[in-house]
CSV table of C-alpha atoms and ligand atoms in Angstrom, one decimal:
chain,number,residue,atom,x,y,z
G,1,UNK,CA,-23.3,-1.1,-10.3
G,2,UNK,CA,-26.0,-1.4,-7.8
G,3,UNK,CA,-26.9,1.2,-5.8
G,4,UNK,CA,-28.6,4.7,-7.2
G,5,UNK,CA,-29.6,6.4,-3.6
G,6,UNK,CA,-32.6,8.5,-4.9
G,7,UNK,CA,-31.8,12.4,-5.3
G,8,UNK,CA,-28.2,11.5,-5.6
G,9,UNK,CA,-26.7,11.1,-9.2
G,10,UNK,CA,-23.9,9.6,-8.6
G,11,UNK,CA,-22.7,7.2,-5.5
G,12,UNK,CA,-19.3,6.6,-7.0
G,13,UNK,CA,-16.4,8.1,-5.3
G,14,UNK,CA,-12.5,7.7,-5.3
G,15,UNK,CA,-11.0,5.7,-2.8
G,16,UNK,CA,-7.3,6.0,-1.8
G,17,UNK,CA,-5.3,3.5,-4.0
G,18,UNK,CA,-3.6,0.8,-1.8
G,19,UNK,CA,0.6,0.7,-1.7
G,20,UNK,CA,2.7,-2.3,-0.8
G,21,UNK,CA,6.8,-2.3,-0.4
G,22,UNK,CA,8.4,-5.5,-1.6
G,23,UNK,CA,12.2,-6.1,-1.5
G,24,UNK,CA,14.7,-8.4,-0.5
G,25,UNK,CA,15.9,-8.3,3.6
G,26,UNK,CA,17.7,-5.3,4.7
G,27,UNK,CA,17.3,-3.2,1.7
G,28,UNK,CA,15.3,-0.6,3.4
G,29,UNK,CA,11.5,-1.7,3.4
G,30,UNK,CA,11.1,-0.4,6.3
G,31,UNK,CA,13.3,2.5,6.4
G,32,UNK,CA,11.6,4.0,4.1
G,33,UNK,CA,8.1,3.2,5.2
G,34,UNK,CA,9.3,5.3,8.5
G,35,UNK,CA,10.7,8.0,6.4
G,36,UNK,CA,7.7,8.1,4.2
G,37,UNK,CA,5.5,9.0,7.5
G,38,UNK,CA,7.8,10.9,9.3
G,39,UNK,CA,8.4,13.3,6.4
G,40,UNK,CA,4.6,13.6,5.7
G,41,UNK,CA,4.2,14.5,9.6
G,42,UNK,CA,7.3,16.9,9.7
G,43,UNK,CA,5.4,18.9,6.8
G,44,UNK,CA,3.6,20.2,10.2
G,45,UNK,CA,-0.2,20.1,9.6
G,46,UNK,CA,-2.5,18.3,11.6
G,47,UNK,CA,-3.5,15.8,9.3
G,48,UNK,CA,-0.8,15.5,7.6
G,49,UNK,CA,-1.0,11.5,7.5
G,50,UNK,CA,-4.0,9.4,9.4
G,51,UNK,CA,-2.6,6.3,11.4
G,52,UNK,CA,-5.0,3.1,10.5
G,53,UNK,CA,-5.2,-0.2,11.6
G,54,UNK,CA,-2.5,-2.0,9.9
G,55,UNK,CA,-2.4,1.1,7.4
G,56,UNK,CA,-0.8,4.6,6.6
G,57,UNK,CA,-3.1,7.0,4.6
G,58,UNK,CA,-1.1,10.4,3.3
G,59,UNK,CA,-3.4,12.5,2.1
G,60,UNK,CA,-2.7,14.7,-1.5
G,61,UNK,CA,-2.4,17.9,0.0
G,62,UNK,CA,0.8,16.0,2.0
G,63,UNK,CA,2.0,14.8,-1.1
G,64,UNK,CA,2.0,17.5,-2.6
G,65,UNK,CA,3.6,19.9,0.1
G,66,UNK,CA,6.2,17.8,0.1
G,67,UNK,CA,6.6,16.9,-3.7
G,68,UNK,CA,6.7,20.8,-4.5
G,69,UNK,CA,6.6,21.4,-8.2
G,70,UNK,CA,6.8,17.7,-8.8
G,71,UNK,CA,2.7,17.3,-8.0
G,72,UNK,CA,0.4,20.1,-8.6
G,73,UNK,CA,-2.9,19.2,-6.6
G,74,UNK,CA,-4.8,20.2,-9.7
G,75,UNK,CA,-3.6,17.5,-11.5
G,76,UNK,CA,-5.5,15.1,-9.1
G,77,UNK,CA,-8.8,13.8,-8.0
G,78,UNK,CA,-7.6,10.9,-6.4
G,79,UNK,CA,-7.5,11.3,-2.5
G,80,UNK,CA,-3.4,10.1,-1.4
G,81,UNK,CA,-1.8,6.8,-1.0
G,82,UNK,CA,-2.7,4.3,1.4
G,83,UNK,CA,0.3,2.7,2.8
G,84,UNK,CA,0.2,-1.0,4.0
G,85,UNK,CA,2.2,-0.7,6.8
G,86,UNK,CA,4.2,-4.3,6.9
G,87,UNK,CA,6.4,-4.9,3.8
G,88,UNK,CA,7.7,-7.8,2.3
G,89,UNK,CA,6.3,-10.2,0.0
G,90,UNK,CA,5.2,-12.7,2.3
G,91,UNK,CA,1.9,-10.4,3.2
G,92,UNK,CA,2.1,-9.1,-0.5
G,93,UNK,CA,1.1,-12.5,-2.0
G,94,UNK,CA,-0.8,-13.7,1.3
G,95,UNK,CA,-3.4,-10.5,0.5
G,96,UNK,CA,-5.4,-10.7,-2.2
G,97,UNK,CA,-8.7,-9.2,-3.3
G,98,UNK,CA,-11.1,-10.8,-6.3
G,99,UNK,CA,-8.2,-12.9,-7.2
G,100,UNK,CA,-5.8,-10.4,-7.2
G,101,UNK,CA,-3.0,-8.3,-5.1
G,102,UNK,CA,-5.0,-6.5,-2.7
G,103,UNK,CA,-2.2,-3.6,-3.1
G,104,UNK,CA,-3.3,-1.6,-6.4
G,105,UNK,CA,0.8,-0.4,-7.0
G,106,UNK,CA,3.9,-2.0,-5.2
G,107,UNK,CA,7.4,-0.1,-4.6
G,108,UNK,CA,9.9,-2.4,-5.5
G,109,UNK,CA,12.6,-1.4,-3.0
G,110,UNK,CA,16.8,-2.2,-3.9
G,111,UNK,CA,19.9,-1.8,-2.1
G,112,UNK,CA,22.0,0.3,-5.1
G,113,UNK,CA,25.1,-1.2,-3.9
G,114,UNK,CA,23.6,-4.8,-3.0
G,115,UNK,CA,21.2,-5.1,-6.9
G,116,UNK,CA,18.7,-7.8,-7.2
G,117,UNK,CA,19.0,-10.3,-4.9
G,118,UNK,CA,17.0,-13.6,-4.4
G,119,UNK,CA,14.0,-11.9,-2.7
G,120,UNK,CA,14.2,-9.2,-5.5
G,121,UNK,CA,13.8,-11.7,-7.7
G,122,UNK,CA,10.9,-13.6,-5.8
G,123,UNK,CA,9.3,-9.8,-5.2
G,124,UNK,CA,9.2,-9.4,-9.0
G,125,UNK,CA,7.5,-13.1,-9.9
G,126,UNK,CA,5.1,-12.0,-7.4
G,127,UNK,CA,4.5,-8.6,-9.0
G,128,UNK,CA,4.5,-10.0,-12.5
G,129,UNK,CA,2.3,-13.0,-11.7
G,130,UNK,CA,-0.5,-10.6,-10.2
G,131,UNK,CA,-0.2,-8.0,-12.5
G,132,UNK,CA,0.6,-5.5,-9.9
G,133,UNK,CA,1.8,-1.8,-11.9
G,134,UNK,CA,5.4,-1.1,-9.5
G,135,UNK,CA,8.2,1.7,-9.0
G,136,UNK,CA,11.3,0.4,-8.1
G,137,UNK,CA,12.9,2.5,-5.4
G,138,UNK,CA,16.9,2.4,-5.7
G,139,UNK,CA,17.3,2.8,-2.0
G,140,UNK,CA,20.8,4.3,0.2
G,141,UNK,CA,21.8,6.6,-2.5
G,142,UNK,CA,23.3,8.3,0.4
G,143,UNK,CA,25.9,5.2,0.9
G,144,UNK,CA,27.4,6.0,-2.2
G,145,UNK,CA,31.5,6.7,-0.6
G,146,UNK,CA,31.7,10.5,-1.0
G,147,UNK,CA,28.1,11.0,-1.6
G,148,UNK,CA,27.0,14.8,-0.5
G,149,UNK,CA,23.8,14.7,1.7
G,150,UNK,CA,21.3,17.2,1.1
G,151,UNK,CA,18.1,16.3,3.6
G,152,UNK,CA,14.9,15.8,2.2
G,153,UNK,CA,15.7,16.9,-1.6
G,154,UNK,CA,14.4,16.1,-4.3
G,155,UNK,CA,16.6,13.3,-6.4
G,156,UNK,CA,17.4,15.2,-9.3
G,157,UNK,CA,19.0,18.0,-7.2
G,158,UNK,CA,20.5,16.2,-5.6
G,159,UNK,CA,22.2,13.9,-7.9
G,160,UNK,CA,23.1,16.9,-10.4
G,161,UNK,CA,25.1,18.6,-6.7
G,162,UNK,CA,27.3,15.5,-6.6
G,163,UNK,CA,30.7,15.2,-8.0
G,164,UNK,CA,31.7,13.4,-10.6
G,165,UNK,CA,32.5,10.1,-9.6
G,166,UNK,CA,30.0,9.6,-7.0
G,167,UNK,CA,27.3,10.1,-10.0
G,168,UNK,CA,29.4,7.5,-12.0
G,169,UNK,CA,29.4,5.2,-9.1
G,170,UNK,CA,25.8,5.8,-8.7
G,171,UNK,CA,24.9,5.7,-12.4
G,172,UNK,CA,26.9,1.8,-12.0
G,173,UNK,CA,24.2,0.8,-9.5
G,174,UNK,CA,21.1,1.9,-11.2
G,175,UNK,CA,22.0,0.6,-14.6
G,176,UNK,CA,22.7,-2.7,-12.7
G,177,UNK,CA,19.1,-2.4,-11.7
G,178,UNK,CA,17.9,-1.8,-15.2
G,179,UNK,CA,19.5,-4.3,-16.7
G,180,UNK,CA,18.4,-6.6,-14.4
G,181,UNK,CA,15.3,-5.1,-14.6
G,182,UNK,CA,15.5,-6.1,-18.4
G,183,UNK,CA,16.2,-9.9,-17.7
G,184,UNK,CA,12.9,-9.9,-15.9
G,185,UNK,CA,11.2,-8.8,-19.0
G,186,UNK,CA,11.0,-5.0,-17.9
G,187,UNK,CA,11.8,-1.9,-20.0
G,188,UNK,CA,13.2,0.4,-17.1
G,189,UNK,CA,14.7,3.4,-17.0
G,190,UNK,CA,15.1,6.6,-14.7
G,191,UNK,CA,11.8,8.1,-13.7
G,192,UNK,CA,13.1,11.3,-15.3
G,193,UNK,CA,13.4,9.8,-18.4
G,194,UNK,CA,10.0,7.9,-18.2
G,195,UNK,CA,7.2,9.1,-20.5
G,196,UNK,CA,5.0,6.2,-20.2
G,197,UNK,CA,4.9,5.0,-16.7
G,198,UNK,CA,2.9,1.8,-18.0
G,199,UNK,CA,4.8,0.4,-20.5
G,200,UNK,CA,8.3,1.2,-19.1
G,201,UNK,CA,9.4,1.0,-14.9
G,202,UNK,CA,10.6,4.1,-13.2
G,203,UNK,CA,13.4,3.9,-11.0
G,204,UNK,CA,13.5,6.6,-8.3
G,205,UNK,CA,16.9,7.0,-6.4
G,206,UNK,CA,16.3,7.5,-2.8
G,207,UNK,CA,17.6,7.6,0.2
G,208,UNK,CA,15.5,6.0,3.4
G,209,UNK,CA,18.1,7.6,5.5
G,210,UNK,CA,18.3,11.3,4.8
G,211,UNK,CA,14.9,11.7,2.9
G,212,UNK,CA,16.3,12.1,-0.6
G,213,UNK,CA,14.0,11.3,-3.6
G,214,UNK,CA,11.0,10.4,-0.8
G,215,UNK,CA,9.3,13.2,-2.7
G,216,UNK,CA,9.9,11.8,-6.0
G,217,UNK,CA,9.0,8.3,-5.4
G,218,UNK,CA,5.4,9.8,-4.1
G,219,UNK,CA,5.1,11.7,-7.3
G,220,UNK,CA,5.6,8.6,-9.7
G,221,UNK,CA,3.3,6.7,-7.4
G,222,UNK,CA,0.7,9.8,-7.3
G,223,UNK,CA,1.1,10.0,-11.2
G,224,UNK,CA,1.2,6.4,-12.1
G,225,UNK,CA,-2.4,5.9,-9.8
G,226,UNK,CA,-4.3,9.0,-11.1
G,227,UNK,CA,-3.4,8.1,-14.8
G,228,UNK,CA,-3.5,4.7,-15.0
G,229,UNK,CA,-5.8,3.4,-12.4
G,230,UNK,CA,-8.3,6.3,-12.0
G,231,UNK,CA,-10.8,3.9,-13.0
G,232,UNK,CA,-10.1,1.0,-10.7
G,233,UNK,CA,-10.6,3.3,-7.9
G,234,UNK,CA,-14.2,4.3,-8.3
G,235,UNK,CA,-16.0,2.8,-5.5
G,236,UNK,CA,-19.7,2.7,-4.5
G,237,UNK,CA,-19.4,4.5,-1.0
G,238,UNK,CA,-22.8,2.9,0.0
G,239,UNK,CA,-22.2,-0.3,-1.3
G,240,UNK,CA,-21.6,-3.6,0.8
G,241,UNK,CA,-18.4,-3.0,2.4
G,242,UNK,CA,-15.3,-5.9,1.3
G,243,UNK,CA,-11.8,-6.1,2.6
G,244,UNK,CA,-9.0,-8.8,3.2
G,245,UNK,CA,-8.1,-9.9,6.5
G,246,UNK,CA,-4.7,-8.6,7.2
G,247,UNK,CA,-4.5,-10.5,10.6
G,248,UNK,CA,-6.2,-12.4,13.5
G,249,UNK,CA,-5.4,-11.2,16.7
G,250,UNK,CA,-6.8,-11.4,20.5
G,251,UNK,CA,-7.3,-8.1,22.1
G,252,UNK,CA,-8.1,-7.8,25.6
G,253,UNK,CA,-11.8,-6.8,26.2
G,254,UNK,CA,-12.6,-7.7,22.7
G,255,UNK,CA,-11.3,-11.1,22.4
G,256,UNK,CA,-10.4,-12.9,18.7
G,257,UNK,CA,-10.6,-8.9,16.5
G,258,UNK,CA,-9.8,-9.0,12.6
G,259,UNK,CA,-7.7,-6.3,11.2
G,260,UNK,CA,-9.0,-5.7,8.2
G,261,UNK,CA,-8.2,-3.6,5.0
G,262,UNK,CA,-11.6,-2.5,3.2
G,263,UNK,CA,-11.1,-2.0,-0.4
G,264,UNK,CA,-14.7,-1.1,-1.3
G,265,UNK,CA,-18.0,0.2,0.0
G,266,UNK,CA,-18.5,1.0,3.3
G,267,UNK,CA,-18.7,-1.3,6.7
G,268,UNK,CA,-20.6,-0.1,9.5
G,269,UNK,CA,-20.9,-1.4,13.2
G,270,UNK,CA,-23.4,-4.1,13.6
G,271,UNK,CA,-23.5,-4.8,10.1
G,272,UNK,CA,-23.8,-8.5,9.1
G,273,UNK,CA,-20.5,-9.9,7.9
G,274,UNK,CA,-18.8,-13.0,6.0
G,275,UNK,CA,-15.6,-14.0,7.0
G,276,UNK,CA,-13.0,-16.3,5.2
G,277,UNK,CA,-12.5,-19.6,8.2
G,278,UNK,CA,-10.2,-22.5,8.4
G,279,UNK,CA,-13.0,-24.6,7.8
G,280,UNK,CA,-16.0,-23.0,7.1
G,281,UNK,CA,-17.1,-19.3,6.1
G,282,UNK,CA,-18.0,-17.4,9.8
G,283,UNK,CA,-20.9,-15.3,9.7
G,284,UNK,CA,-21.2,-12.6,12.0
G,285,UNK,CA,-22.4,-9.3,13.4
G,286,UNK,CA,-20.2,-6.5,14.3
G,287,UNK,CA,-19.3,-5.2,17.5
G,288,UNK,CA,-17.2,-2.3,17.4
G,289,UNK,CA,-15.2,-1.1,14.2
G,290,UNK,CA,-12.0,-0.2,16.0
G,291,UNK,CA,-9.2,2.7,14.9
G,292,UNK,CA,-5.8,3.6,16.5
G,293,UNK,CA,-6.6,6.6,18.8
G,294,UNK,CA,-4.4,9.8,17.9
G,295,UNK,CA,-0.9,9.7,19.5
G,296,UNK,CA,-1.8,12.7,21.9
G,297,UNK,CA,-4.7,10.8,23.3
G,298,UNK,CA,-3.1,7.6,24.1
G,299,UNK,CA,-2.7,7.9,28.0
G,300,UNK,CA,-6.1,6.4,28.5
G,301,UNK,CA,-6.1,3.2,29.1
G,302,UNK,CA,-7.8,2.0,25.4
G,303,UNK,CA,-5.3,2.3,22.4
G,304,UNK,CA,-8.0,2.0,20.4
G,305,UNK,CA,-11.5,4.3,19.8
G,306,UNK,CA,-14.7,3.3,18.2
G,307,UNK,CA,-16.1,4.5,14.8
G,308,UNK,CA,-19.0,4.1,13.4
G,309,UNK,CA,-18.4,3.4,10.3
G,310,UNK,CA,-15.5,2.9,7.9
G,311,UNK,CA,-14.9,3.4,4.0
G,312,UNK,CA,-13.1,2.4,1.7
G,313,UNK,CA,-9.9,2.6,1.5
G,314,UNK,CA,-9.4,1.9,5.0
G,315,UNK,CA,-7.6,-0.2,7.9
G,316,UNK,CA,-9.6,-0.8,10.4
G,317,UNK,CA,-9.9,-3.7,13.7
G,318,UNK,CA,-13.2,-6.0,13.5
G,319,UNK,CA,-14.5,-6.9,17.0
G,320,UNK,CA,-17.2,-9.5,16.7
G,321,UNK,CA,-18.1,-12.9,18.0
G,322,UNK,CA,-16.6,-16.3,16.7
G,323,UNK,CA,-13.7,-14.6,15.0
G,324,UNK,CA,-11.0,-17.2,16.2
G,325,UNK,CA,-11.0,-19.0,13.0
G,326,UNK,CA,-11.0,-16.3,11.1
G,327,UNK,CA,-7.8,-16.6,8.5
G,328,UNK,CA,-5.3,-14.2,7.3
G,329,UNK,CA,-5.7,-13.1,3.8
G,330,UNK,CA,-9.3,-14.5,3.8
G,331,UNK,CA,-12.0,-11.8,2.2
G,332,UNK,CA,-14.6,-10.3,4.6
G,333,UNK,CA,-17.6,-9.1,3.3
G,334,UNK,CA,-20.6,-7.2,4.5
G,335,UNK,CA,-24.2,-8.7,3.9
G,336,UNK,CA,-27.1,-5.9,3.0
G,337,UNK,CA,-28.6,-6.2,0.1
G,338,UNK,CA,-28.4,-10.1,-0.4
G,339,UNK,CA,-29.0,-13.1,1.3
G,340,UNK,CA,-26.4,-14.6,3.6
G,341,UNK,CA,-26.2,-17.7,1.5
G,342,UNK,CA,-24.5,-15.9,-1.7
G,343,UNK,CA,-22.0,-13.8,0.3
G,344,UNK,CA,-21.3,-17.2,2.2
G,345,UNK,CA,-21.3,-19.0,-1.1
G,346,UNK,CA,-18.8,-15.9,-2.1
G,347,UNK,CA,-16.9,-16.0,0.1
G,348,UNK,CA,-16.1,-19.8,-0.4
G,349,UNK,CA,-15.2,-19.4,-3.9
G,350,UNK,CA,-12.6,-16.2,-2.9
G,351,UNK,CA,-10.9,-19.1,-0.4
G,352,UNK,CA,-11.0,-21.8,-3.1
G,353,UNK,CA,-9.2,-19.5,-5.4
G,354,UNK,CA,-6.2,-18.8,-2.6
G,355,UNK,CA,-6.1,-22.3,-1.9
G,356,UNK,CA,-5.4,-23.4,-5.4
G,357,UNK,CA,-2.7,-20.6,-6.0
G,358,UNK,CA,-1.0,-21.8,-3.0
G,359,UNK,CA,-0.9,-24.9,-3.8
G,360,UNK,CA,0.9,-23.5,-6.8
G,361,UNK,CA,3.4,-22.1,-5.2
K,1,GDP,P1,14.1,-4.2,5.5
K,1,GDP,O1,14.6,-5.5,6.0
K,1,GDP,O2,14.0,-4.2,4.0
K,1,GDP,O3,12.8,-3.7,6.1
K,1,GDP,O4,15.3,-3.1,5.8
K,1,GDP,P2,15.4,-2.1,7.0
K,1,GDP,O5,14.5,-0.9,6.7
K,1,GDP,O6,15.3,-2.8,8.3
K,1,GDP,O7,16.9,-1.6,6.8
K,1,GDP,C1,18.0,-2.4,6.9
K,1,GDP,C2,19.2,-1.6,7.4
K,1,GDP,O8,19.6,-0.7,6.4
K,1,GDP,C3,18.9,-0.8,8.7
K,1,GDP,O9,20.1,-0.8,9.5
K,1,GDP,C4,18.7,0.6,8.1
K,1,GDP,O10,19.0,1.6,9.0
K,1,GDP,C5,19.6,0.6,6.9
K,1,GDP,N1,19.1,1.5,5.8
K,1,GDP,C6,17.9,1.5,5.2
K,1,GDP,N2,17.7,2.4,4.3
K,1,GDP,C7,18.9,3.1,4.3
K,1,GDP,C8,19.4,4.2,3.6
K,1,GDP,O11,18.7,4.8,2.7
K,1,GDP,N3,20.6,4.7,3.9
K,1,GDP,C9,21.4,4.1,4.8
K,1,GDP,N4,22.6,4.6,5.1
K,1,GDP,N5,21.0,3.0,5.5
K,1,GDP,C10,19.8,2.5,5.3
């Protein structure tokens, strides 16, 4: 570690771990991505989630109002969940970070009528392959002919208020899961029955649709992050910012931006960066570091409003000169304390790395 600011022990803080949803078509990615954000903002506080660039961060507190008993706030030092807002596998494997899946845990979402299917199957290479921990989210619970709605609730409630046969019909889908689950290699069972979220996958059922299990599902993700990837998460809040491109685009005023999701350190405007290029590494200066504005605010002409500076874990739009060959899933990273020539050099390596797992594929 680098820095030690003087009169401060300790720089090291706890960033937000960084969730991706992964599934095949139609199963409900983004259903419950929606649902995941629109329960967190019908729990009523200001606050209750922050809108990023390209990102959803729900704060404990949220998590915890809405998981109830199933997440006590003093079980936790980690800060919430950082949601990459678009799912699929395509972005999952495209970002990266040292090598790895830029997202720290992945919710492995499954139609329980429909079972794995060939993107399931493709979703769980990809998850094996990087090494990412996952939950697997048996999604429309509330299909289930007969099933009992009961908005919002907990699983476990919910499933114990049904009759009968809709639980056996329901109990045939999820074991489907696990044993498919089990071909892939996986020891899965129901969350409820999960002791060891490492060694064994928990399967929450949920619905995307009426809201049930949502409160589970951020439970096991809460409890999986804080025990088994507390450590990954310290950060240096001072250190040199880094992130992965999550896309190019051209914004008016602003021309080529980067939106960008910083996974450690800090990035501030003006800072000196290093940006993955098509042909060659672009180095930089910042502009303007660029957040949505708050929904309330958004009559004024600018969607977007200027911060100063951003830390990890973050989303957040780059404006700065000679971005247009700036790549998707390329790293960015901010220069301070070294020369440009070794982030540059860096940098290169990072893109040699995708470029030979790609070619992989
Ligand atoms: P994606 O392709 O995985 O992102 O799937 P979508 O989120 O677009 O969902 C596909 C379809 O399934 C849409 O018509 C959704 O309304 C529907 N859907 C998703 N989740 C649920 C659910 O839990 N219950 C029900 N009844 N429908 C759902």
């Amino acid at each position: 570690d680098t820095s030690t600011d003087a009169g401060t022990e300790d720089a090291a803080t706890l960033r937000t771990p960084i969730v991706a949803v992964l599934g095949h078509v139609d199963h409900g990615k983004t259903s419950l991505l929606d649902k995941i954000r629109g329960s967190a903002v019908s729990e009523g506080e200001s606050g209750a989630i922050t809108q990023h660039i390209g990102a959803t961060a729900v704060p404990l507190e949220t998590i915890s109002s809405m998981a109830g008993e199933l997440v006590d706030p003093d079980d936790f030092d980690l800060p919430g969940l950082l949601f990459i807002d678009t799912p699929g596998h395509h972005s999952f494997s495209t970002l990266r970070a040292r090598g790895g899946a830029l997202a720290d845990i992945a919710i492995l979402v499954v139609d329980v009528n429909d079972g794995f299917q060939p993107q399931t199957e493709e979703a769980i290479d990809i998850i094996q392959r990087t090494g990412t921990p996952f939950v697997v989210a048996a999604n429309k619970v509330d299909t289930i002919p007969g099933w009992n709605p009961n908005e919002g609730a907990p699983i476990k409630a919910s499933y114990d208020a049904q009759s009968e046969r809709v639980r056996s019909t329901l109990d045939e889908g999820l074991y489907d899961i696990i044993g498919d689950l089990s071909s892939a290699g996986f020891s899965a069972d129901l969350y409820w029955r999960v002791q060891e979220f490492q060694r064994n996958i928990g399967v929450v059922p949920v619905s995307a649709m009426t809201g049930e299990g949502v409160s589970d599902l951020l439970a096991v993700l809460m409890g999986l992050s804080q025990r088994y990837m507390r450590e990954e998460m310290e950060v240096d809040v001072s250190g040199s910012g880094v992130g992965t491109v999550l896309e190019v685009k051209e914004e008016r005023g602003f021309g080529a931006t980067i939106d960008v999701v910083v996974y450690d350190g800090v990035i501030r405007e003006g800072d000196t960066i290093v940006v993955g290029g098509m042909d060659e590494p672009i180095v930089t200066e910042i502009r303007a570091l660029l957040q949505p504005r708050p929904l309330a605010e958004i009559r004024t002409e600018n969607r977007f409003e200027r911060v100063d500076e951003i830390e990890a874990a973050a989303g957040v739009k780059i404006a700065a000169p000679e971005l247009d060959d700036a790549m998707a899933g390329a790293p960015v990273m901010v220069v301070r304390d070294r020369p440009v020539e070794a982030v540059v050099d860096d940098v290169r390596a990072e893109l040699a790395e995708l470029e030979v797992e790609t070619e992989e594929d």
